[in-house]
Coordinates of C-alpha atoms and ligand atoms in Angstrom, one line a residue:
X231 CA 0.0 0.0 0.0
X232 CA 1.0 3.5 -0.3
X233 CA 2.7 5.6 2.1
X234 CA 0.0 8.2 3.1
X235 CA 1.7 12.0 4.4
X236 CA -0.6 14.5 5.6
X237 CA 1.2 16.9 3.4
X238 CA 4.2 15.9 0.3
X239 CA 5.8 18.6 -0.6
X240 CA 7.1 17.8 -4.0
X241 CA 9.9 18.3 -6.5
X242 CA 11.6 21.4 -4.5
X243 CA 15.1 22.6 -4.2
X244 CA 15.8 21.6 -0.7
X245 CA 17.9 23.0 1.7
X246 CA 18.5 19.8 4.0
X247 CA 22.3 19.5 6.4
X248 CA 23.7 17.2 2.9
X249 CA 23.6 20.4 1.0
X250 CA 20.8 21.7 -2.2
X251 CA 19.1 18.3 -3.1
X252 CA 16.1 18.3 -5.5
X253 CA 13.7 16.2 -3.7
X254 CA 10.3 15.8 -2.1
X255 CA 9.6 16.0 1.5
X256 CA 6.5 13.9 3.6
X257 CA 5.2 15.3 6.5
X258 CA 3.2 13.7 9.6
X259 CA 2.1 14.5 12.7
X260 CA 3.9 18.1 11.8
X261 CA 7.3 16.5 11.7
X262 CA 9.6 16.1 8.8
X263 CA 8.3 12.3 8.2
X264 CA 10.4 11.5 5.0
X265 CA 13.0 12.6 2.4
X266 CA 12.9 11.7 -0.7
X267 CA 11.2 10.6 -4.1
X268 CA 6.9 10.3 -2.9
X269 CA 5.6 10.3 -6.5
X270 CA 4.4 7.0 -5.5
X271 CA 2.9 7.9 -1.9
X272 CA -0.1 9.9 -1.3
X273 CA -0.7 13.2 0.8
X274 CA -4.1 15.0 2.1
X275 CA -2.3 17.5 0.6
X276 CA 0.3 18.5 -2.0
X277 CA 2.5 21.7 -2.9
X278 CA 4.0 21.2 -6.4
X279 CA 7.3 23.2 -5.5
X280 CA 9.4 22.4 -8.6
X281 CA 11.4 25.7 -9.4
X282 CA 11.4 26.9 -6.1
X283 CA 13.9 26.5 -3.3
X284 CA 12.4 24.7 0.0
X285 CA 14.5 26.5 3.4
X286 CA 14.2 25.7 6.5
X287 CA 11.7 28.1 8.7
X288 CA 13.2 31.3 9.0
X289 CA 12.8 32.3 13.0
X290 CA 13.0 35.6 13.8
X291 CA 14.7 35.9 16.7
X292 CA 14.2 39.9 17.8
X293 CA 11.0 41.1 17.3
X294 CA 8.9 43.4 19.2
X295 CA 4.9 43.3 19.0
X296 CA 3.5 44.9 22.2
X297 CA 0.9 42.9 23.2
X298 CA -1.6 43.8 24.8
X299 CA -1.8 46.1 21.3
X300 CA -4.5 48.5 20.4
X301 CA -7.2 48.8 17.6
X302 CA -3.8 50.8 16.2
X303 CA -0.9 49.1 18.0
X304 CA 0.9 46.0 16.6
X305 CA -0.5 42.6 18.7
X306 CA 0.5 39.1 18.8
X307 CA -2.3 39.0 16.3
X308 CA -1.3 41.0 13.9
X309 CA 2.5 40.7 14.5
X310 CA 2.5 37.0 13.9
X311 CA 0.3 37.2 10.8
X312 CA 3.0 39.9 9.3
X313 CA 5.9 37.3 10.5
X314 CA 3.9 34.6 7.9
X315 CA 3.2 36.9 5.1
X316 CA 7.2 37.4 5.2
X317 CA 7.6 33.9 5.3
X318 CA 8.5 33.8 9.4
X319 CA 7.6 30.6 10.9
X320 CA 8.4 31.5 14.4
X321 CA 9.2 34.5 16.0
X322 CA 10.6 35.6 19.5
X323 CA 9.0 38.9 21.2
X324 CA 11.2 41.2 23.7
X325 CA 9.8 42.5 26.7
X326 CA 9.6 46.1 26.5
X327 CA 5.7 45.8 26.4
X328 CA 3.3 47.7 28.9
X329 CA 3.4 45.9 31.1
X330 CA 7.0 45.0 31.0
X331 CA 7.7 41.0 30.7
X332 CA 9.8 40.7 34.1
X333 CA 7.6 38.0 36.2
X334 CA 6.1 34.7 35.2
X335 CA 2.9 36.6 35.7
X336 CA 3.9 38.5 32.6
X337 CA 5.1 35.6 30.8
X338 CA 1.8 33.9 31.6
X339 CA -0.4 36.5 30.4
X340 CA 1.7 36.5 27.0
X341 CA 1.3 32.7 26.6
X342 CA -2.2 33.2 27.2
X343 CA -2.8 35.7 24.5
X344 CA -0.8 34.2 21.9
X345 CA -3.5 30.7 22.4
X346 CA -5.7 30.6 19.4
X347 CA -4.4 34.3 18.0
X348 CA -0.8 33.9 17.1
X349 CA -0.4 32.4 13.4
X350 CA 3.4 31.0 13.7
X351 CA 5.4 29.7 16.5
X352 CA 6.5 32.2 19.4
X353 CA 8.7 32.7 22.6
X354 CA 8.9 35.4 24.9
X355 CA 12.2 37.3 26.4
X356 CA 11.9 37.9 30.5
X357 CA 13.1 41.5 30.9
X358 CA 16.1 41.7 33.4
X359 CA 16.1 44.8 35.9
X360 CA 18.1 45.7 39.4
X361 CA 14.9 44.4 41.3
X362 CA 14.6 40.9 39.3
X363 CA 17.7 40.3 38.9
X364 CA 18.3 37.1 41.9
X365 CA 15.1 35.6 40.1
X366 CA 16.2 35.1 37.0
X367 CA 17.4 31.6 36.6
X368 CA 14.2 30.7 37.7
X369 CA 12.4 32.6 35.5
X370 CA 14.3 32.0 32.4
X371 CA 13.3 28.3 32.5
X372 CA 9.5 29.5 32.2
X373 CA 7.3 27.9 29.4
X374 CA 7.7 29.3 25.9
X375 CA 10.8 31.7 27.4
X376 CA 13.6 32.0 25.0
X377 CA 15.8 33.5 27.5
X378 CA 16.6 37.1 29.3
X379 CA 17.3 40.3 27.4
X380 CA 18.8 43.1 29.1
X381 CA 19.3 46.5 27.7
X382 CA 22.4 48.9 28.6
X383 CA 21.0 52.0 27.0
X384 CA 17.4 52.9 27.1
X385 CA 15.4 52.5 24.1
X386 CA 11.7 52.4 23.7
X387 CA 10.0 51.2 26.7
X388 CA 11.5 51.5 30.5
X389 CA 13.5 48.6 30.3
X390 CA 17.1 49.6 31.5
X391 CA 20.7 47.6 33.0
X392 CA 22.7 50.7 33.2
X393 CA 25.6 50.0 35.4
X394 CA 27.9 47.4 35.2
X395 CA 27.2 46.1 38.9
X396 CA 23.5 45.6 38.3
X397 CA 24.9 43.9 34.5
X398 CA 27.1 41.6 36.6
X399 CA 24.3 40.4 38.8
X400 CA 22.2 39.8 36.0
X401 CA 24.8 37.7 34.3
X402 CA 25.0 36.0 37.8
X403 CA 22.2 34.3 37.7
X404 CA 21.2 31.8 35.5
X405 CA 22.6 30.1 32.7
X406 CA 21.4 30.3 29.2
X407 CA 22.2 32.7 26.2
X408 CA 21.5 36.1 27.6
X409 CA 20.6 38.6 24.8
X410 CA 21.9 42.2 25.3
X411 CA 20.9 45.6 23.2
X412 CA 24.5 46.8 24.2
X413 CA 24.4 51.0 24.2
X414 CA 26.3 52.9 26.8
X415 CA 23.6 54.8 28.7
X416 CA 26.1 57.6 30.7
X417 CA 27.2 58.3 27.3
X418 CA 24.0 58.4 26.2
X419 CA 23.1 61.1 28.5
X420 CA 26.3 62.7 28.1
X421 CA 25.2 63.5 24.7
X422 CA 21.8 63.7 24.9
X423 CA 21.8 67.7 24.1
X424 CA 22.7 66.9 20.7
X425 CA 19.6 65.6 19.6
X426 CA 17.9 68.1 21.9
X427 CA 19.0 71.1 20.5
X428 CA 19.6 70.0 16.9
X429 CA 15.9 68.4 16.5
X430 CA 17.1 67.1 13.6
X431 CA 16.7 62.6 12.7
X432 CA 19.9 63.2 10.8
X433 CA 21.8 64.0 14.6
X434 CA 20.7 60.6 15.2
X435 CA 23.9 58.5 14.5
X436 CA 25.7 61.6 16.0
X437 CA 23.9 61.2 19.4
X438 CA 24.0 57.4 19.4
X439 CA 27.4 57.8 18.2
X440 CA 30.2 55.0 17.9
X441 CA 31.2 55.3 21.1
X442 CA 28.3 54.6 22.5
X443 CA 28.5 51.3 21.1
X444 CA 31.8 50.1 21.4
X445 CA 31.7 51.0 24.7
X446 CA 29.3 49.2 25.8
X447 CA 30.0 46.0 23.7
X448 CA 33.7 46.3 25.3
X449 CA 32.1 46.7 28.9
X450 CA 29.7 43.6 28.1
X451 CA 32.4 40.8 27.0
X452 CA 34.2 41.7 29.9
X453 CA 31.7 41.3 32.5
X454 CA 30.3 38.3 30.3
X455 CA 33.5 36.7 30.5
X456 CA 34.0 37.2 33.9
X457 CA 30.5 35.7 34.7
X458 CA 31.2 32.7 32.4
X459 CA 27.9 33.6 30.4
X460 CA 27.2 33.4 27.4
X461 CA 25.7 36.5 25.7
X462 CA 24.0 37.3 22.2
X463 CA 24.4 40.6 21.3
X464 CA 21.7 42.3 19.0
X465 CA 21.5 44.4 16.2
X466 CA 25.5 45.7 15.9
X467 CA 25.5 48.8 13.9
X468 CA 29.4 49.7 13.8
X469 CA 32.3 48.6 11.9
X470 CA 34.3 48.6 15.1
X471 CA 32.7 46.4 17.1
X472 CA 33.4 43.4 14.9
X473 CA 36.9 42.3 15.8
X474 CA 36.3 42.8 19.0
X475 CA 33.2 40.4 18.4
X476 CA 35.4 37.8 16.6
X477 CA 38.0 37.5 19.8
X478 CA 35.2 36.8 21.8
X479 CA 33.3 33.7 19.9
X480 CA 33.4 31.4 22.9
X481 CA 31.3 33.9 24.7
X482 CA 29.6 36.3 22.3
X483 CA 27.3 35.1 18.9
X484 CA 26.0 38.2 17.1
X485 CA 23.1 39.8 14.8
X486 CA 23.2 42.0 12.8
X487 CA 19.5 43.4 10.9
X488 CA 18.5 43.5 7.2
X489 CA 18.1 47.6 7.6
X490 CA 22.0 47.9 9.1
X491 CA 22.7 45.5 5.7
X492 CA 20.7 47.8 3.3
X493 CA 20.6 51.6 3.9
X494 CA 22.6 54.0 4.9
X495 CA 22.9 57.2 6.7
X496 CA 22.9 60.0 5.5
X497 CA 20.2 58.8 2.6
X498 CA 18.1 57.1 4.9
X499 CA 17.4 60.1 6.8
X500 CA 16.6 62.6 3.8
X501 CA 13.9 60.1 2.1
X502 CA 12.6 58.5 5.6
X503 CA 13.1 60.9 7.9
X504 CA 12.1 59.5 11.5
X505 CA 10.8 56.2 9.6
X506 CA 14.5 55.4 9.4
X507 CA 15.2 56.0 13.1
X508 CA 16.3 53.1 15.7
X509 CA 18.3 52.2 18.1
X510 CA 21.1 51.4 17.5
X511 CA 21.1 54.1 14.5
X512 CA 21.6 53.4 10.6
X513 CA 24.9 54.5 9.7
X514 CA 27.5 55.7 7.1
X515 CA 28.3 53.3 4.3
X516 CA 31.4 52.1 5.5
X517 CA 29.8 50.4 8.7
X518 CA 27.3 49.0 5.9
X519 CA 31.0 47.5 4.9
X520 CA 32.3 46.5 7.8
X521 CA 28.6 44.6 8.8
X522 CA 28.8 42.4 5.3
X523 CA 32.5 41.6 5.5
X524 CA 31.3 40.4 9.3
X525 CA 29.0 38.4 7.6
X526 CA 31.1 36.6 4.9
X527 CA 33.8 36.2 8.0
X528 CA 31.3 34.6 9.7
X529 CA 31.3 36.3 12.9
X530 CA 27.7 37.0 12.4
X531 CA 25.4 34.3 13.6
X532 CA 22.1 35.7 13.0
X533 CA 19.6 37.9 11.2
X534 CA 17.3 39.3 13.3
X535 CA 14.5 42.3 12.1
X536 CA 14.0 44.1 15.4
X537 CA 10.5 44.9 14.2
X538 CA 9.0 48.0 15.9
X539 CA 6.2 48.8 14.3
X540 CA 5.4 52.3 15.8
X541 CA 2.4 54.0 13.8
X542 CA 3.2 56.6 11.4
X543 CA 1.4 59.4 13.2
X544 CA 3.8 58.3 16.6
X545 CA 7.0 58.7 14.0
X546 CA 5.4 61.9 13.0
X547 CA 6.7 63.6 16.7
X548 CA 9.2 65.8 16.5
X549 CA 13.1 64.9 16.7
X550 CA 14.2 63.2 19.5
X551 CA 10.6 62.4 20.8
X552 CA 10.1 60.7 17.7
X553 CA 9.7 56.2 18.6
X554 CA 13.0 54.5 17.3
X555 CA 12.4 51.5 15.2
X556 CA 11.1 50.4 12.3
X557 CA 8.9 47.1 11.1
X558 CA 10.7 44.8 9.7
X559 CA 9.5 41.0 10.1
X560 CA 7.1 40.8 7.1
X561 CA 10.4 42.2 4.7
X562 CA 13.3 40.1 6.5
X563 CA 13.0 37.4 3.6
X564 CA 12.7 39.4 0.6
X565 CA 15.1 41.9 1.6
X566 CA 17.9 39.4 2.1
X567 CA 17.4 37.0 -1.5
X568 CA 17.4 40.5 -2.8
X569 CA 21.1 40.2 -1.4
X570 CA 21.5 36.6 -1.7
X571 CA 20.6 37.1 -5.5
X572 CA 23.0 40.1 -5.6
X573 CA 25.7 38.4 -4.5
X574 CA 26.4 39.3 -1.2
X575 CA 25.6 35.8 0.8
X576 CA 24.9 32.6 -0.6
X577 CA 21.4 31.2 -0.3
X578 CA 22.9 28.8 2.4
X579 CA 24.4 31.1 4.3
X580 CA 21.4 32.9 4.6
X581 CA 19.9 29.4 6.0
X582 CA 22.5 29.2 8.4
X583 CA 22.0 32.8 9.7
X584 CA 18.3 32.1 9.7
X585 CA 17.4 28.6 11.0
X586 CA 20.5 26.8 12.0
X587 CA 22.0 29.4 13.8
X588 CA 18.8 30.5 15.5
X589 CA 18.4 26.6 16.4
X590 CA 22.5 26.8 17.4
X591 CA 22.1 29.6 19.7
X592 CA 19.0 29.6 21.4
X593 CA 19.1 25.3 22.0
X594 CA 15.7 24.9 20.0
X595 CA 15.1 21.5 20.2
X596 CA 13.6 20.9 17.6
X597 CA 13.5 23.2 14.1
X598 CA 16.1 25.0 12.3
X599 CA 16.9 22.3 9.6
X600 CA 15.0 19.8 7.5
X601 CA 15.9 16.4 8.5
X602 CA 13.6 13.7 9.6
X603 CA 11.9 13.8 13.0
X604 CA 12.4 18.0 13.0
X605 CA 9.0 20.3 12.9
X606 CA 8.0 20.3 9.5
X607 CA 8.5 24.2 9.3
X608 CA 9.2 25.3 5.6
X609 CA 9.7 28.9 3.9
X610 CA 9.4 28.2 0.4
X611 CA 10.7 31.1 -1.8
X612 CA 10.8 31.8 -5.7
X613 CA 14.6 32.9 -6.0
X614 CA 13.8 34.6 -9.8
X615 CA 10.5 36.4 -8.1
X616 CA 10.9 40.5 -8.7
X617 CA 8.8 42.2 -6.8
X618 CA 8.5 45.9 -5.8
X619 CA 8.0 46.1 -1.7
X620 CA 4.9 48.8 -1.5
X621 CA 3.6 49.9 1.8
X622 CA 0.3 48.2 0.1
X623 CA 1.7 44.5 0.9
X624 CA 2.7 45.3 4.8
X625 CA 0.0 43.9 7.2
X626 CA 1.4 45.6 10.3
X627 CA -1.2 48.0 11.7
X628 CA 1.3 50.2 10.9
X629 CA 1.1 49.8 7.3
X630 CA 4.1 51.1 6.5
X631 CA 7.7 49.7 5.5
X632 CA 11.5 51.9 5.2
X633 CA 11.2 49.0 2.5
X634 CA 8.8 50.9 0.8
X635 CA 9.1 51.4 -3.3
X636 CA 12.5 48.6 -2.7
X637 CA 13.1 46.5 -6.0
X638 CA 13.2 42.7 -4.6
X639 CA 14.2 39.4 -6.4
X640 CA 13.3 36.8 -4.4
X641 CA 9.9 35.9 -3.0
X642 CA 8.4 34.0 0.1
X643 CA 5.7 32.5 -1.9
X644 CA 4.7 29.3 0.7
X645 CA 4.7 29.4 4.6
X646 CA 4.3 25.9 6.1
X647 CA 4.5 25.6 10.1
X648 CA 4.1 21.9 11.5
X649 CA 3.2 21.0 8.2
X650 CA 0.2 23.4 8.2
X651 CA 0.0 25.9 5.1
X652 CA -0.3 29.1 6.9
X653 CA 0.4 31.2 3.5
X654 CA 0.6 30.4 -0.1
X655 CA 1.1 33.4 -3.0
X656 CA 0.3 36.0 -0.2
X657 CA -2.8 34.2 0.9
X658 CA -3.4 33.8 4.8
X659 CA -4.4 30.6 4.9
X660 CA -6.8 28.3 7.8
X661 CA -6.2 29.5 11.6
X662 CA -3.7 30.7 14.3
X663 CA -2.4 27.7 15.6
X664 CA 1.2 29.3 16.8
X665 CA 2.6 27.0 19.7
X666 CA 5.3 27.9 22.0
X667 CA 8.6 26.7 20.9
X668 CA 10.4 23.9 23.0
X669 CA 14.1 24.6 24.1
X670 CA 16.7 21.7 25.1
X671 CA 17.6 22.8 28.1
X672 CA 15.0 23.0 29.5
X673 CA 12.0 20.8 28.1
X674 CA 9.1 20.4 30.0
X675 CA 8.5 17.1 31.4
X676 CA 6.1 15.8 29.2
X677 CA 7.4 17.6 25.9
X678 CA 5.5 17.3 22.9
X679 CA 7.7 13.9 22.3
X680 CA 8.4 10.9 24.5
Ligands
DOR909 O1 14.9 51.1 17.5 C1 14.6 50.3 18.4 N1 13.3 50.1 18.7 N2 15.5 49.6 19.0 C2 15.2 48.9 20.1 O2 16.1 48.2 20.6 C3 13.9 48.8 20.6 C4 12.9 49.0 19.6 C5 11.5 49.2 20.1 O3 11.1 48.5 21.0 O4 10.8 50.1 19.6

């Protein structure tokens, strides 16, 4: 008799661990149930993939959706079903939100709302502070937590680690990857006059200068390395943090986002204006350099979007009280094939940085590459796809992308979580059925497998 799949997924270009291999894939039970030629097995369902490549999920791993969200306000809702649009089969939210994620109450409230309303996968960062810092290690091994982020310089949101005492402490207590927006708040302060007085987006590197990175990132590895902890540090903007990065791999992965890949200051500013704004800022071309050649020397591990969708009539306050941040999780894919078709990365690296480093990092049990027994989580993409990125296509409540009017080449065109189709040729398909992800370290004791 036939082999029977719930879904075959069939004569795709496969990006499996034994490199590019045309082949079909079987799913069951929403695992990766077979590899291989299916022509003669059946399937409730079938995607004729031949001339497209088959990835593995992309996972976002820095987003920022606010729930509890407004009627205007990004939610776990309306974040998630931007993430599948994009091609994002699972997605981790930081805990800046109001209220801030610092207590398993928080956590448990997110979990709650993302039942039934989130349309891919999810996990939640525990916001570290002075006051929860002892707690922790505890908290960090809540359900569906990824792990605790800690910011050095305030951003949006009153998240804030400024000193390295209270950064030790943190770093004290617990054990997994701790992920750090690494910006030197004295310094920020120092300078703050220059975006007060200039009221001007274009001061914005100038404020958030350098400095205030490197610093930080310097004052980071060390205390890191004296804790023994690992740490992931987000978003680097600047050219100089890099070889420091690279003579701290045993301690320090690193992403980088596709905005600090594609635009540049001081362009960005005079078409975007505040639209281009975040933390840490867009910058001259040269750091633009400095971030790629990080990525073909492989000190970067991860792409991450840092989407912060903040409305257009919030980015419409005047400089500096303008929101930093920009969406980004719905344009993560097609901005980077645009690059991978361009030249700049290979299609496999941009898996690496995408799934299997996302997997690497974070101990996901089990996604981040197609092989049998994995979640059958699959972004198919049209590589020869040209497209034009239009504010139109964005389904962010805030409706609007820095992306906007972009020439792409390369398409998410199939999202398939668990083996469920969630999105085929910009279609939202069937319902939110988003489920926590699972982590190795610390599975709970009756995990989805035996
Ligand atoms: O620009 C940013 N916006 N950078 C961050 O780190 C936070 C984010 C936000 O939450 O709006």
């Amino acid at each position: 008799m036939a082999e029977t799949f719930d879904l075959r997924i069939m004569g795709g270009t496969c990006l499996t661990p034994s490199g590019r291999i045309e082949t079909d894939i079987g799913v069951r039970d929403g695992r990766t149930a077979a590899i291989g030629d299916l022509a003669g097995a059946s399937g409730a369902l079938t995607i004729e993939a031949g001339g497209l490549y088959v990835l593995p999920g992309v996972i976002d791993t820095q987003v920022h959706f606010r729930e509890p969200g407004s009627e205007h306000k990004e939610d776990l809702e309306s974040g998630t079903r931007a993430a599948v649009m994009g091609g994002v089969t699972a997605v981790f939210e930081m805990p800046n939100t109001s209220p801030m994620t610092t207590d398993r109450a928080a956590l448990d409230d997110k979990l709650d709302r993302a039942a039934g309303r989130a349309w891919c996968d999810f996990a939640f960062f525990v916001g570290a502070t002075a006051e929860n810092a002892e707690t922790l290690g505890e908290l960090e091994r809540s359900p569906g937590c990824c792990g605790v982020k800690v910011f050095m310089g305030s951003s949006t949101g009153g998240l804030l680690v400024e000193d390295d005492e209270t950064l030790a402490r943190v770093l004290a207590n617990g054990s997994r990857r701790v992920a750090v927006h690494s910006e030197d708040e004295p310094r920020l302060l120092e300078r703050f006059e220059i975006a007060e007085n200039g009221q001007d987006v274009r001061l914005h590197p100038q404020w958030r200068d350098v400095d205030v990175a490197l610093i930080a990132t310097q004052r980071l590895l060390r205390i890191a390395r004296a804790a023994g902890r690992r740490i992931h540090v987000l978003h680097i903007s600047t050219a100089e943090e890099m070889p420091l990065l690279a003579e701290n791999k045993d301690v320090a992965t690193v992403e980088v986002t596709p905005q600090h890949l594609t635009l540049t200051a001081p362009e960005c500013y005079d078409r975007f204006g505040r639209r281009a704004q975040m933390n840490p800022p867009i910058r001259e071309a040269r750091h633009r350099e400095g971030l790629w050649r990080a990525v073909a020397d492989g000190i970067v591990d991860v792409i991450g979007s840092d989407h912060a969708p903040h409305t257009a009539e919030e980015k419409d306050q005047a400089y500096p009280a303008s929101p930093s941040g920009m969406p980004g999780v719905q344009t993560l894919v097609p901005v980077m094939l645009t690059h991978v078709n361009e030249g700049r990365l290979t299609l496999e690296r941009f898996v690496d940085l995408t799934a299997a480093s996302p997997a690497r990092i974070y101990n996901i049990a089990n996604k981040g590459r197609i092989a049998l027994g994995y979640d059958a989580d699959f972004t198919l993409v049209d590589l020869g796809a040209e497209r034009v990125i239009s504010d139109d296509w964005i389904v962010s409540k805030c409706g609007w992308t820095a992306f906007d009017g972009m020439t792409t080449r390369g398409w998410p065109v199939a999202t398939v979580i668990r083996g469920r189709i969630v999105m085929r040729e910009d279609e939202l398909i069937g319902e939110a059925a988003g489920e926590a992800v699972l982590f190795s370290e610390c599975l709970p004791s009756e995990a989805r497998r035996p």
